[in-house]
Amino acid sequence: MSTLRRFVPLNVDREQWSAVNTATAVQQSIVVLDLEGVLVPEIWIAVAERTGVSELRLTTRDEPDFDRLMKGRLDLLDRHGLTMSAIAEVIAGLEPLDGARDFLDALRGRTQVVLLSDTFEQFGGPLMRHLGLPTLLCHRLVVVDDRIVDYRLRLPDQKRAAVNAFQGLNYRVIAAGDSYNDTAMLGAADAGFLFHAPDNIKAEFAHFPAVDEYDDLLDLITGELT
C-alpha cells in the first residue's frame, strides 16, 4: 500500500522548505461559544425551579470560583436527596433558547464552531441533539448509584487552554460567553464578546463588547472572520 507524502523539491533544503511553508500558511478562523446562557437555559436554574431548592440558582454568573460553586451544589444535592435521574428529567424538558438553533446553523455555515462549557457530559450531551450535534468540550460528573458524588475537570481552566491550543494550530479564535468562567477564554481569544451577560459581568468586564441579540452577535463574529 502506497503512502501519500507531501512533495518537497529535491534541490531545496527541508528546513528552509518548512520555514517558507510556515511563514506563508493561511490563518483560518474558529469560533468558540459557551453553552448555558448563550445557547440553552441555565441547567442549574432549571433544576432549582423544578425542585424548589432556590440555592441551586447560583451560577458562574454569580460565583467566579468554580470549585466552591460545585462543592456547594454537591452538598445541596446530597442534603435534598436529588439524584442524577431527577436532574436528567429536568434536562429532558429543556429546549434551546429562542433563536439559538438558527443562529448556530447560520454560524456553522460560515466557519467551524466548538462549544466550550463548564457543564458535564451527562448534562450537555442530551442537549446537543437539539443543536444539530455540535462539538462540545466539557467535564464529567462522578455518579454512584444514581447519586452525583463528585466531578472531574477535563483539565483546569479548560476554556482558555482550548483557545490557546487552537491558536497554536494557527487558528484565529473568536469567542463569546456570558459568565465569570468565560472571561479568561474571551481574554485569550483574538476577539471576545459578551452575550446575554448580566449587568455585573458587563460592568466588571466593560472592555468586551456586549450584545443581547443573536443577529448582533452573528454580525460581530462575521466581522472578525478571516
mmCIF file with all atom_site columns, C-alpha atoms in Angstrom:
data_model
loop_
_atom_site.group_PDB
_atom_site.id
_atom_site.type_symbol
_atom_site.label_atom_id
_atom_site.label_alt_id
_atom_site.label_comp_id
_atom_site.label_asym_id
_atom_site.label_entity_id
_atom_site.label_seq_id
_atom_site.pdbx_PDB_ins_code
_atom_site.Cartn_x
_atom_site.Cartn_y
_atom_site.Cartn_z
_atom_site.occupancy
_atom_site.B_iso_or_equiv
_atom_site.pdbx_formal_charge
_atom_site.auth_seq_id
_atom_site.auth_comp_id
_atom_site.auth_asym_id
_atom_site.auth_atom_id
_atom_site.pdbx_PDB_model_num
ATOM 1   C CA . MET A 1 1   ? 0.000   0.000  0.000  1.00 0.00 ? 1   MET A CA 1
ATOM 2   C CA . SER A 1 2   ? 1.484   3.354  -1.012 1.00 0.00 ? 2   SER A CA 1
ATOM 3   C CA . THR A 1 3   ? 1.695   6.281  1.410  1.00 0.00 ? 3   THR A CA 1
ATOM 4   C CA . LEU A 1 4   ? 0.881   9.789  0.219  1.00 0.00 ? 4   LEU A CA 1
ATOM 5   C CA . ARG A 1 5   ? 3.725   12.141 1.069  1.00 0.00 ? 5   ARG A CA 1
ATOM 6   C CA . ARG A 1 6   ? 3.986   15.875 0.697  1.00 0.00 ? 6   ARG A CA 1
ATOM 7   C CA . PHE A 1 7   ? 6.245   16.771 -2.251 1.00 0.00 ? 7   PHE A CA 1
ATOM 8   C CA . VAL A 1 8   ? 9.474   18.582 -1.361 1.00 0.00 ? 8   VAL A CA 1
ATOM 9   C CA . PRO A 1 9   ? 11.712  19.622 -4.309 1.00 0.00 ? 9   PRO A CA 1
ATOM 10  C CA . LEU A 1 10  ? 14.989  17.722 -4.259 1.00 0.00 ? 10  LEU A CA 1
ATOM 11  C CA . ASN A 1 11  ? 17.092  20.865 -4.624 1.00 0.00 ? 11  ASN A CA 1
ATOM 12  C CA . VAL A 1 12  ? 15.512  22.630 -1.609 1.00 0.00 ? 12  VAL A CA 1
ATOM 13  C CA . ASP A 1 13  ? 16.685  22.210 1.983  1.00 0.00 ? 13  ASP A CA 1
ATOM 14  C CA . ARG A 1 14  ? 13.868  20.592 4.009  1.00 0.00 ? 14  ARG A CA 1
ATOM 15  C CA . GLU A 1 15  ? 14.223  23.026 6.935  1.00 0.00 ? 15  GLU A CA 1
ATOM 16  C CA . GLN A 1 16  ? 14.058  26.002 4.572  1.00 0.00 ? 16  GLN A CA 1
ATOM 17  C CA . TRP A 1 17  ? 11.027  24.452 2.857  1.00 0.00 ? 17  TRP A CA 1
ATOM 18  C CA . SER A 1 18  ? 9.285   24.011 6.206  1.00 0.00 ? 18  SER A CA 1
ATOM 19  C CA . ALA A 1 19  ? 10.068  27.585 7.259  1.00 0.00 ? 19  ALA A CA 1
ATOM 20  C CA . VAL A 1 20  ? 8.713   29.005 3.993  1.00 0.00 ? 20  VAL A CA 1
ATOM 21  C CA . ASN A 1 21  ? 5.504   26.983 4.250  1.00 0.00 ? 21  ASN A CA 1
ATOM 22  C CA . THR A 1 22  ? 5.004   28.028 7.887  1.00 0.00 ? 22  THR A CA 1
ATOM 23  C CA . ALA A 1 23  ? 5.514   31.688 7.049  1.00 0.00 ? 23  ALA A CA 1
ATOM 24  C CA . THR A 1 24  ? 3.022   31.566 4.189  1.00 0.00 ? 24  THR A CA 1
ATOM 25  C CA . ALA A 1 25  ? 0.396   29.422 5.957  1.00 0.00 ? 25  ALA A CA 1
ATOM 26  C CA . VAL A 1 26  ? -3.125  30.784 5.695  1.00 0.00 ? 26  VAL A CA 1
ATOM 27  C CA . GLN A 1 27  ? -4.686  31.518 9.074  1.00 0.00 ? 27  GLN A CA 1
ATOM 28  C CA . GLN A 1 28  ? -8.221  30.204 9.361  1.00 0.00 ? 28  GLN A CA 1
ATOM 29  C CA . SER A 1 29  ? -10.874 31.175 11.889 1.00 0.00 ? 29  SER A CA 1
ATOM 30  C CA . ILE A 1 30  ? -12.675 29.130 14.505 1.00 0.00 ? 30  ILE A CA 1
ATOM 31  C CA . VAL A 1 31  ? -15.441 30.232 16.875 1.00 0.00 ? 31  VAL A CA 1
ATOM 32  C CA . VAL A 1 32  ? -15.778 29.017 20.460 1.00 0.00 ? 32  VAL A CA 1
ATOM 33  C CA . LEU A 1 33  ? -19.008 29.556 22.380 1.00 0.00 ? 33  LEU A CA 1
ATOM 34  C CA . ASP A 1 34  ? -20.209 28.983 25.898 1.00 0.00 ? 34  ASP A CA 1
ATOM 35  C CA . LEU A 1 35  ? -23.297 26.782 26.149 1.00 0.00 ? 35  LEU A CA 1
ATOM 36  C CA . GLU A 1 36  ? -25.545 27.645 29.097 1.00 0.00 ? 36  GLU A CA 1
ATOM 37  C CA . GLY A 1 37  ? -26.974 31.138 28.963 1.00 0.00 ? 37  GLY A CA 1
ATOM 38  C CA . VAL A 1 38  ? -25.749 31.549 25.391 1.00 0.00 ? 38  VAL A CA 1
ATOM 39  C CA . LEU A 1 39  ? -27.493 28.725 23.522 1.00 0.00 ? 39  LEU A CA 1
ATOM 40  C CA . VAL A 1 40  ? -29.520 26.858 26.143 1.00 0.00 ? 40  VAL A CA 1
ATOM 41  C CA . PRO A 1 41  ? -31.074 27.782 29.507 1.00 0.00 ? 41  PRO A CA 1
ATOM 42  C CA . GLU A 1 42  ? -29.012 27.588 32.678 1.00 0.00 ? 42  GLU A CA 1
ATOM 43  C CA . ILE A 1 43  ? -29.422 23.961 33.736 1.00 0.00 ? 43  ILE A CA 1
ATOM 44  C CA . TRP A 1 44  ? -28.955 24.533 37.475 1.00 0.00 ? 44  TRP A CA 1
ATOM 45  C CA . ILE A 1 45  ? -31.540 27.321 37.473 1.00 0.00 ? 45  ILE A CA 1
ATOM 46  C CA . ALA A 1 46  ? -33.995 24.965 35.758 1.00 0.00 ? 46  ALA A CA 1
ATOM 47  C CA . VAL A 1 47  ? -33.285 22.341 38.426 1.00 0.00 ? 47  VAL A CA 1
ATOM 48  C CA . ALA A 1 48  ? -33.830 24.936 41.156 1.00 0.00 ? 48  ALA A CA 1
ATOM 49  C CA . GLU A 1 49  ? -37.167 25.949 39.676 1.00 0.00 ? 49  GLU A CA 1
ATOM 50  C CA . ARG A 1 50  ? -38.327 22.339 39.327 1.00 0.00 ? 50  ARG A CA 1
ATOM 51  C CA . THR A 1 51  ? -37.213 21.182 42.783 1.00 0.00 ? 51  THR A CA 1
ATOM 52  C CA . GLY A 1 52  ? -37.766 24.318 44.808 1.00 0.00 ? 52  GLY A CA 1
ATOM 53  C CA . VAL A 1 53  ? -34.151 24.339 46.047 1.00 0.00 ? 53  VAL A CA 1
ATOM 54  C CA . SER A 1 54  ? -33.569 28.030 45.460 1.00 0.00 ? 54  SER A CA 1
ATOM 55  C CA . GLU A 1 55  ? -29.873 27.905 46.414 1.00 0.00 ? 55  GLU A CA 1
ATOM 56  C CA . LEU A 1 56  ? -29.207 25.969 43.191 1.00 0.00 ? 56  LEU A CA 1
ATOM 57  C CA . ARG A 1 57  ? -29.962 29.145 41.228 1.00 0.00 ? 57  ARG A CA 1
ATOM 58  C CA . LEU A 1 58  ? -26.400 30.292 41.921 1.00 0.00 ? 58  LEU A CA 1
ATOM 59  C CA . THR A 1 59  ? -24.331 30.021 38.710 1.00 0.00 ? 59  THR A CA 1
ATOM 60  C CA . THR A 1 60  ? -20.991 31.099 37.281 1.00 0.00 ? 60  THR A CA 1
ATOM 61  C CA . ARG A 1 61  ? -22.613 34.478 36.639 1.00 0.00 ? 61  ARG A CA 1
ATOM 62  C CA . ASP A 1 62  ? -22.623 34.943 40.413 1.00 0.00 ? 62  ASP A CA 1
ATOM 63  C CA . GLU A 1 63  ? -19.651 32.924 41.710 1.00 0.00 ? 63  GLU A CA 1
ATOM 64  C CA . PRO A 1 64  ? -16.233 33.172 39.998 1.00 0.00 ? 64  PRO A CA 1
ATOM 65  C CA . ASP A 1 65  ? -14.764 30.251 42.000 1.00 0.00 ? 65  ASP A CA 1
ATOM 66  C CA . PHE A 1 66  ? -15.998 27.165 40.128 1.00 0.00 ? 66  PHE A CA 1
ATOM 67  C CA . ASP A 1 67  ? -14.763 24.666 42.713 1.00 0.00 ? 67  ASP A CA 1
ATOM 68  C CA . ARG A 1 68  ? -16.561 26.493 45.523 1.00 0.00 ? 68  ARG A CA 1
ATOM 69  C CA . LEU A 1 69  ? -19.701 26.665 43.383 1.00 0.00 ? 69  LEU A CA 1
ATOM 70  C CA . MET A 1 70  ? -19.642 22.949 42.584 1.00 0.00 ? 70  MET A CA 1
ATOM 71  C CA . LYS A 1 71  ? -18.937 21.851 46.154 1.00 0.00 ? 71  LYS A CA 1
ATOM 72  C CA . GLY A 1 72  ? -21.932 23.893 47.273 1.00 0.00 ? 72  GLY A CA 1
ATOM 73  C CA . ARG A 1 73  ? -24.088 22.270 44.597 1.00 0.00 ? 73  ARG A CA 1
ATOM 74  C CA . LEU A 1 74  ? -22.988 18.756 45.560 1.00 0.00 ? 74  LEU A CA 1
ATOM 75  C CA . ASP A 1 75  ? -23.790 19.464 49.192 1.00 0.00 ? 75  ASP A CA 1
ATOM 76  C CA . LEU A 1 76  ? -27.270 20.707 48.240 1.00 0.00 ? 76  LEU A CA 1
ATOM 77  C CA . LEU A 1 77  ? -27.937 17.645 46.084 1.00 0.00 ? 77  LEU A CA 1
ATOM 78  C CA . ASP A 1 78  ? -26.953 15.370 48.955 1.00 0.00 ? 78  ASP A CA 1
ATOM 79  C CA . ARG A 1 79  ? -28.992 17.234 51.588 1.00 0.00 ? 79  ARG A CA 1
ATOM 80  C CA . HIS A 1 80  ? -32.114 17.293 49.434 1.00 0.00 ? 80  HIS A CA 1
ATOM 81  C CA . GLY A 1 81  ? -31.737 13.773 48.021 1.00 0.00 ? 81  GLY A CA 1
ATOM 82  C CA . LEU A 1 82  ? -31.645 14.953 44.405 1.00 0.00 ? 82  LEU A CA 1
ATOM 83  C CA . THR A 1 83  ? -30.490 12.214 42.047 1.00 0.00 ? 83  THR A CA 1
ATOM 84  C CA . MET A 1 84  ? -28.937 12.160 38.600 1.00 0.00 ? 84  MET A CA 1
ATOM 85  C CA . SER A 1 85  ? -32.221 10.752 37.282 1.00 0.00 ? 85  SER A CA 1
ATOM 86  C CA . ALA A 1 86  ? -34.159 13.688 38.705 1.00 0.00 ? 86  ALA A CA 1
ATOM 87  C CA . ILE A 1 87  ? -31.802 16.180 37.050 1.00 0.00 ? 87  ILE A CA 1
ATOM 88  C CA . ALA A 1 88  ? -31.853 14.231 33.775 1.00 0.00 ? 88  ALA A CA 1
ATOM 89  C CA . GLU A 1 89  ? -35.643 14.518 33.791 1.00 0.00 ? 89  GLU A CA 1
ATOM 90  C CA . VAL A 1 90  ? -35.340 18.305 34.062 1.00 0.00 ? 90  VAL A CA 1
ATOM 91  C CA . ILE A 1 91  ? -32.784 18.436 31.244 1.00 0.00 ? 91  ILE A CA 1
ATOM 92  C CA . ALA A 1 92  ? -35.014 16.299 29.012 1.00 0.00 ? 92  ALA A CA 1
ATOM 93  C CA . GLY A 1 93  ? -37.605 19.059 29.136 1.00 0.00 ? 93  GLY A CA 1
ATOM 94  C CA . LEU A 1 94  ? -35.227 21.864 28.135 1.00 0.00 ? 94  LEU A CA 1
ATOM 95  C CA . GLU A 1 95  ? -35.060 23.412 24.673 1.00 0.00 ? 95  GLU A CA 1
ATOM 96  C CA . PRO A 1 96  ? -32.507 25.799 23.139 1.00 0.00 ? 96  PRO A CA 1
ATOM 97  C CA . LEU A 1 97  ? -33.068 29.488 23.756 1.00 0.00 ? 97  LEU A CA 1
ATOM 98  C CA . ASP A 1 98  ? -35.324 31.170 21.217 1.00 0.00 ? 98  ASP A CA 1
ATOM 99  C CA . GLY A 1 99  ? -33.305 31.745 18.042 1.00 0.00 ? 99  GLY A CA 1
ATOM 100 C CA . ALA A 1 100 ? -30.267 29.773 19.240 1.00 0.00 ? 100 ALA A CA 1
ATOM 101 C CA . ARG A 1 101 ? -30.535 26.931 16.708 1.00 0.00 ? 101 ARG A CA 1
ATOM 102 C CA . ASP A 1 102 ? -30.958 29.309 13.760 1.00 0.00 ? 102 ASP A CA 1
ATOM 103 C CA . PHE A 1 103 ? -28.000 31.386 14.966 1.00 0.00 ? 103 PHE A CA 1
ATOM 104 C CA . LEU A 1 104 ? -25.798 28.332 15.401 1.00 0.00 ? 104 LEU A CA 1
ATOM 105 C CA . ASP A 1 105 ? -26.786 26.920 11.998 1.00 0.00 ? 105 ASP A CA 1
ATOM 106 C CA . ALA A 1 106 ? -26.001 30.244 10.322 1.00 0.00 ? 106 ALA A CA 1
ATOM 107 C CA . LEU A 1 107 ? -22.653 30.474 12.105 1.00 0.00 ? 107 LEU A CA 1
ATOM 108 C CA . ARG A 1 108 ? -21.682 26.890 11.274 1.00 0.00 ? 108 ARG A CA 1
ATOM 109 C CA . GLY A 1 109 ? -22.488 27.682 7.646  1.00 0.00 ? 109 GLY A CA 1
ATOM 110 C CA . ARG A 1 110 ? -19.695 30.274 7.760  1.00 0.00 ? 110 ARG A CA 1
ATOM 111 C CA . THR A 1 111 ? -16.991 28.696 9.915  1.00 0.00 ? 111 THR A CA 1
ATOM 112 C CA . GLN A 1 112 ? -16.080 25.920 12.362 1.00 0.00 ? 112 GLN A CA 1
ATOM 113 C CA . VAL A 1 113 ? -17.692 26.178 15.804 1.00 0.00 ? 113 VAL A CA 1
ATOM 114 C CA . VAL A 1 114 ? -16.784 24.436 19.072 1.00 0.00 ? 114 VAL A CA 1
ATOM 115 C CA . LEU A 1 115 ? -18.738 24.728 22.321 1.00 0.00 ? 115 LEU A CA 1
ATOM 116 C CA . LEU A 1 116 ? -16.560 25.186 25.412 1.00 0.00 ? 116 LEU A CA 1
ATOM 117 C CA . SER A 1 117 ? -18.556 24.670 28.582 1.00 0.00 ? 117 SER A CA 1
ATOM 118 C CA . ASP A 1 118 ? -18.033 24.008 32.265 1.00 0.00 ? 118 ASP A CA 1
ATOM 119 C CA . THR A 1 119 ? -21.083 21.783 32.223 1.00 0.00 ? 119 THR A CA 1
ATOM 120 C CA . PHE A 1 120 ? -20.747 17.990 32.254 1.00 0.00 ? 120 PHE A CA 1
ATOM 121 C CA . GLU A 1 121 ? -21.158 15.266 29.660 1.00 0.00 ? 121 GLU A CA 1
ATOM 122 C CA . GLN A 1 122 ? -24.197 13.899 31.474 1.00 0.00 ? 122 GLN A CA 1
ATOM 123 C CA . PHE A 1 123 ? -25.871 17.323 31.345 1.00 0.00 ? 123 PHE A CA 1
ATOM 124 C CA . GLY A 1 124 ? -24.767 18.720 27.993 1.00 0.00 ? 124 GLY A CA 1
ATOM 125 C CA . GLY A 1 125 ? -24.908 15.558 25.900 1.00 0.00 ? 125 GLY A CA 1
ATOM 126 C CA . PRO A 1 126 ? -28.728 15.301 25.670 1.00 0.00 ? 126 PRO A CA 1
ATOM 127 C CA . LEU A 1 127 ? -28.976 18.972 24.656 1.00 0.00 ? 127 LEU A CA 1
ATOM 128 C CA . MET A 1 128 ? -26.622 18.575 21.692 1.00 0.00 ? 128 MET A CA 1
ATOM 129 C CA . ARG A 1 129 ? -29.324 16.812 19.671 1.00 0.00 ? 129 ARG A CA 1
ATOM 130 C CA . HIS A 1 130 ? -31.414 19.983 19.802 1.00 0.00 ? 130 HIS A CA 1
ATOM 131 C CA . LEU A 1 131 ? -28.481 21.983 18.415 1.00 0.00 ? 131 LEU A CA 1
ATOM 132 C CA . GLY A 1 132 ? -27.530 19.742 15.495 1.00 0.00 ? 132 GLY A CA 1
ATOM 133 C CA . LEU A 1 133 ? -24.812 17.823 17.366 1.00 0.00 ? 133 LEU A CA 1
ATOM 134 C CA . PRO A 1 134 ? -22.038 20.437 17.527 1.00 0.00 ? 134 PRO A CA 1
ATOM 135 C CA . THR A 1 135 ? -18.746 19.548 19.196 1.00 0.00 ? 135 THR A CA 1
ATOM 136 C CA . LEU A 1 136 ? -18.933 20.064 22.967 1.00 0.00 ? 136 LEU A CA 1
ATOM 137 C CA . LEU A 1 137 ? -15.837 20.100 25.194 1.00 0.00 ? 137 LEU A CA 1
ATOM 138 C CA . CYS A 1 138 ? -16.775 19.915 28.889 1.00 0.00 ? 138 CYS A CA 1
ATOM 139 C CA . HIS A 1 139 ? -16.233 17.993 32.136 1.00 0.00 ? 139 HIS A CA 1
ATOM 140 C CA . ARG A 1 140 ? -17.652 14.823 33.695 1.00 0.00 ? 140 ARG A CA 1
ATOM 141 C CA . LEU A 1 141 ? -19.666 14.003 36.803 1.00 0.00 ? 141 LEU A CA 1
ATOM 142 C CA . VAL A 1 142 ? -18.957 11.080 39.110 1.00 0.00 ? 142 VAL A CA 1
ATOM 143 C CA . VAL A 1 143 ? -22.250 9.236  39.579 1.00 0.00 ? 143 VAL A CA 1
ATOM 144 C CA . VAL A 1 144 ? -22.632 6.311  42.021 1.00 0.00 ? 144 VAL A CA 1
ATOM 145 C CA . ASP A 1 145 ? -25.970 4.532  42.407 1.00 0.00 ? 145 ASP A CA 1
ATOM 146 C CA . ASP A 1 146 ? -27.743 7.463  40.734 1.00 0.00 ? 146 ASP A CA 1
ATOM 147 C CA . ARG A 1 147 ? -26.155 9.947  43.154 1.00 0.00 ? 147 ARG A CA 1
ATOM 148 C CA . ILE A 1 148 ? -23.825 12.693 41.937 1.00 0.00 ? 148 ILE A CA 1
ATOM 149 C CA . VAL A 1 149 ? -20.946 12.368 44.397 1.00 0.00 ? 149 VAL A CA 1
ATOM 150 C CA . ASP A 1 150 ? -18.180 14.374 42.715 1.00 0.00 ? 150 ASP A CA 1
ATOM 151 C CA . TYR A 1 151 ? -16.998 15.940 39.476 1.00 0.00 ? 151 TYR A CA 1
ATOM 152 C CA . ARG A 1 152 ? -13.872 15.649 37.366 1.00 0.00 ? 152 ARG A CA 1
ATOM 153 C CA . LEU A 1 153 ? -12.474 18.527 35.362 1.00 0.00 ? 153 LEU A CA 1
ATOM 154 C CA . ARG A 1 154 ? -11.300 17.626 31.865 1.00 0.00 ? 154 ARG A CA 1
ATOM 155 C CA . LEU A 1 155 ? -8.427  19.947 32.743 1.00 0.00 ? 155 LEU A CA 1
ATOM 156 C CA . PRO A 1 156 ? -8.165  23.149 34.802 1.00 0.00 ? 156 PRO A CA 1
ATOM 157 C CA . ASP A 1 157 ? -9.028  26.410 33.019 1.00 0.00 ? 157 ASP A CA 1
ATOM 158 C CA . GLN A 1 158 ? -10.081 24.328 30.036 1.00 0.00 ? 158 GLN A CA 1
ATOM 159 C CA . LYS A 1 159 ? -11.673 27.184 28.088 1.00 0.00 ? 159 LYS A CA 1
ATOM 160 C CA . ARG A 1 160 ? -8.509  29.278 27.991 1.00 0.00 ? 160 ARG A CA 1
ATOM 161 C CA . ALA A 1 161 ? -6.429  26.159 27.316 1.00 0.00 ? 161 ALA A CA 1
ATOM 162 C CA . ALA A 1 162 ? -8.613  25.282 24.321 1.00 0.00 ? 162 ALA A CA 1
ATOM 163 C CA . VAL A 1 163 ? -8.291  28.806 22.895 1.00 0.00 ? 163 VAL A CA 1
ATOM 164 C CA . ASN A 1 164 ? -4.506  28.669 23.288 1.00 0.00 ? 164 ASN A CA 1
ATOM 165 C CA . ALA A 1 165 ? -4.414  25.234 21.651 1.00 0.00 ? 165 ALA A CA 1
ATOM 166 C CA . PHE A 1 166 ? -6.421  26.400 18.647 1.00 0.00 ? 166 PHE A CA 1
ATOM 167 C CA . GLN A 1 167 ? -4.133  29.403 18.300 1.00 0.00 ? 167 GLN A CA 1
ATOM 168 C CA . GLY A 1 168 ? -1.177  27.021 18.387 1.00 0.00 ? 168 GLY A CA 1
ATOM 169 C CA . LEU A 1 169 ? -2.772  25.295 15.391 1.00 0.00 ? 169 LEU A CA 1
ATOM 170 C CA . ASN A 1 170 ? -2.739  28.670 13.568 1.00 0.00 ? 170 ASN A CA 1
ATOM 171 C CA . TYR A 1 171 ? -6.416  29.473 14.052 1.00 0.00 ? 171 TYR A CA 1
ATOM 172 C CA . ARG A 1 172 ? -7.738  32.957 14.687 1.00 0.00 ? 172 ARG A CA 1
ATOM 173 C CA . VAL A 1 173 ? -10.128 32.399 17.610 1.00 0.00 ? 173 VAL A CA 1
ATOM 174 C CA . ILE A 1 174 ? -13.351 34.353 18.138 1.00 0.00 ? 174 ILE A CA 1
ATOM 175 C CA . ALA A 1 175 ? -15.128 33.679 21.442 1.00 0.00 ? 175 ALA A CA 1
ATOM 176 C CA . ALA A 1 176 ? -18.460 34.535 23.070 1.00 0.00 ? 176 ALA A CA 1
ATOM 177 C CA . GLY A 1 177 ? -19.762 33.851 26.565 1.00 0.00 ? 177 GLY A CA 1
ATOM 178 C CA . ASP A 1 178 ? -21.759 35.329 29.431 1.00 0.00 ? 178 ASP A CA 1
ATOM 179 C CA . SER A 1 179 ? -20.181 34.481 32.785 1.00 0.00 ? 179 SER A CA 1
ATOM 180 C CA . TYR A 1 180 ? -17.116 34.832 35.010 1.00 0.00 ? 180 TYR A CA 1
ATOM 181 C CA . ASN A 1 181 ? -15.831 31.473 33.800 1.00 0.00 ? 181 ASN A CA 1
ATOM 182 C CA . ASP A 1 182 ? -15.859 32.748 30.207 1.00 0.00 ? 182 ASP A CA 1
ATOM 183 C CA . THR A 1 183 ? -13.737 35.838 30.742 1.00 0.00 ? 183 THR A CA 1
ATOM 184 C CA . ALA A 1 184 ? -10.365 34.056 30.575 1.00 0.00 ? 184 ALA A CA 1
ATOM 185 C CA . MET A 1 185 ? -11.489 32.500 27.280 1.00 0.00 ? 185 MET A CA 1
ATOM 186 C CA . LEU A 1 186 ? -12.577 35.886 25.928 1.00 0.00 ? 186 LEU A CA 1
ATOM 187 C CA . GLY A 1 187 ? -9.313  37.486 27.007 1.00 0.00 ? 187 GLY A CA 1
ATOM 188 C CA . ALA A 1 188 ? -7.184  34.795 25.390 1.00 0.00 ? 188 ALA A CA 1
ATOM 189 C CA . ALA A 1 189 ? -9.142  34.861 22.117 1.00 0.00 ? 189 ALA A CA 1
ATOM 190 C CA . ASP A 1 190 ? -8.240  37.126 19.206 1.00 0.00 ? 190 ASP A CA 1
ATOM 191 C CA . ALA A 1 191 ? -11.703 38.664 19.598 1.00 0.00 ? 191 ALA A CA 1
ATOM 192 C CA . GLY A 1 192 ? -14.081 38.172 22.517 1.00 0.00 ? 192 GLY A CA 1
ATOM 193 C CA . PHE A 1 193 ? -17.715 39.167 23.038 1.00 0.00 ? 193 PHE A CA 1
ATOM 194 C CA . LEU A 1 194 ? -20.179 39.037 25.905 1.00 0.00 ? 194 LEU A CA 1
ATOM 195 C CA . PHE A 1 195 ? -23.609 37.687 25.041 1.00 0.00 ? 195 PHE A CA 1
ATOM 196 C CA . HIS A 1 196 ? -26.692 37.652 27.296 1.00 0.00 ? 196 HIS A CA 1
ATOM 197 C CA . ALA A 1 197 ? -24.361 38.693 30.131 1.00 0.00 ? 197 ALA A CA 1
ATOM 198 C CA . PRO A 1 198 ? -25.851 40.105 33.346 1.00 0.00 ? 198 PRO A CA 1
ATOM 199 C CA . ASP A 1 199 ? -25.154 43.706 34.334 1.00 0.00 ? 199 ASP A CA 1
ATOM 200 C CA . ASN A 1 200 ? -22.492 42.786 36.906 1.00 0.00 ? 200 ASN A CA 1
ATOM 201 C CA . ILE A 1 201 ? -20.415 40.959 34.276 1.00 0.00 ? 201 ILE A CA 1
ATOM 202 C CA . LYS A 1 202 ? -20.854 43.751 31.726 1.00 0.00 ? 202 LYS A CA 1
ATOM 203 C CA . ALA A 1 203 ? -19.740 46.338 34.271 1.00 0.00 ? 203 ALA A CA 1
ATOM 204 C CA . GLU A 1 204 ? -16.721 44.386 35.514 1.00 0.00 ? 204 GLU A CA 1
ATOM 205 C CA . PHE A 1 205 ? -15.562 43.427 32.029 1.00 0.00 ? 205 PHE A CA 1
ATOM 206 C CA . ALA A 1 206 ? -16.625 46.502 30.091 1.00 0.00 ? 206 ALA A CA 1
ATOM 207 C CA . HIS A 1 207 ? -13.703 46.133 27.657 1.00 0.00 ? 207 HIS A CA 1
ATOM 208 C CA . PHE A 1 208 ? -15.527 43.243 25.965 1.00 0.00 ? 208 PHE A CA 1
ATOM 209 C CA . PRO A 1 209 ? -18.257 44.348 23.520 1.00 0.00 ? 209 PRO A CA 1
ATOM 210 C CA . ALA A 1 210 ? -21.630 43.137 24.834 1.00 0.00 ? 210 ALA A CA 1
ATOM 211 C CA . VAL A 1 211 ? -24.788 42.321 22.851 1.00 0.00 ? 211 VAL A CA 1
ATOM 212 C CA . ASP A 1 212 ? -28.052 40.551 23.630 1.00 0.00 ? 212 ASP A CA 1
ATOM 213 C CA . GLU A 1 213 ? -29.464 39.610 20.217 1.00 0.00 ? 213 GLU A CA 1
ATOM 214 C CA . TYR A 1 214 ? -28.282 36.706 18.067 1.00 0.00 ? 214 TYR A CA 1
ATOM 215 C CA . ASP A 1 215 ? -28.296 38.822 14.889 1.00 0.00 ? 215 ASP A CA 1
ATOM 216 C CA . ASP A 1 216 ? -25.945 41.307 16.557 1.00 0.00 ? 216 ASP A CA 1
ATOM 217 C CA . LEU A 1 217 ? -23.634 38.562 17.769 1.00 0.00 ? 217 LEU A CA 1
ATOM 218 C CA . LEU A 1 218 ? -23.582 36.980 14.317 1.00 0.00 ? 218 LEU A CA 1
ATOM 219 C CA . ASP A 1 219 ? -22.623 40.355 12.800 1.00 0.00 ? 219 ASP A CA 1
ATOM 220 C CA . LEU A 1 220 ? -19.817 40.844 15.334 1.00 0.00 ? 220 LEU A CA 1
ATOM 221 C CA . ILE A 1 221 ? -18.400 37.365 14.764 1.00 0.00 ? 221 ILE A CA 1
ATOM 222 C CA . THR A 1 222 ? -18.731 37.547 10.984 1.00 0.00 ? 222 THR A CA 1
ATOM 223 C CA . GLY A 1 223 ? -16.793 40.816 11.011 1.00 0.00 ? 223 GLY A CA 1
ATOM 224 C CA . GLU A 1 224 ? -13.866 39.032 12.682 1.00 0.00 ? 224 GLU A CA 1
ATOM 225 C CA . LEU A 1 225 ? -13.699 36.015 10.376 1.00 0.00 ? 225 LEU A CA 1
ATOM 226 C CA . THR A 1 226 ? -10.618 35.664 8.177  1.00 0.00 ? 226 THR A CA 1
#
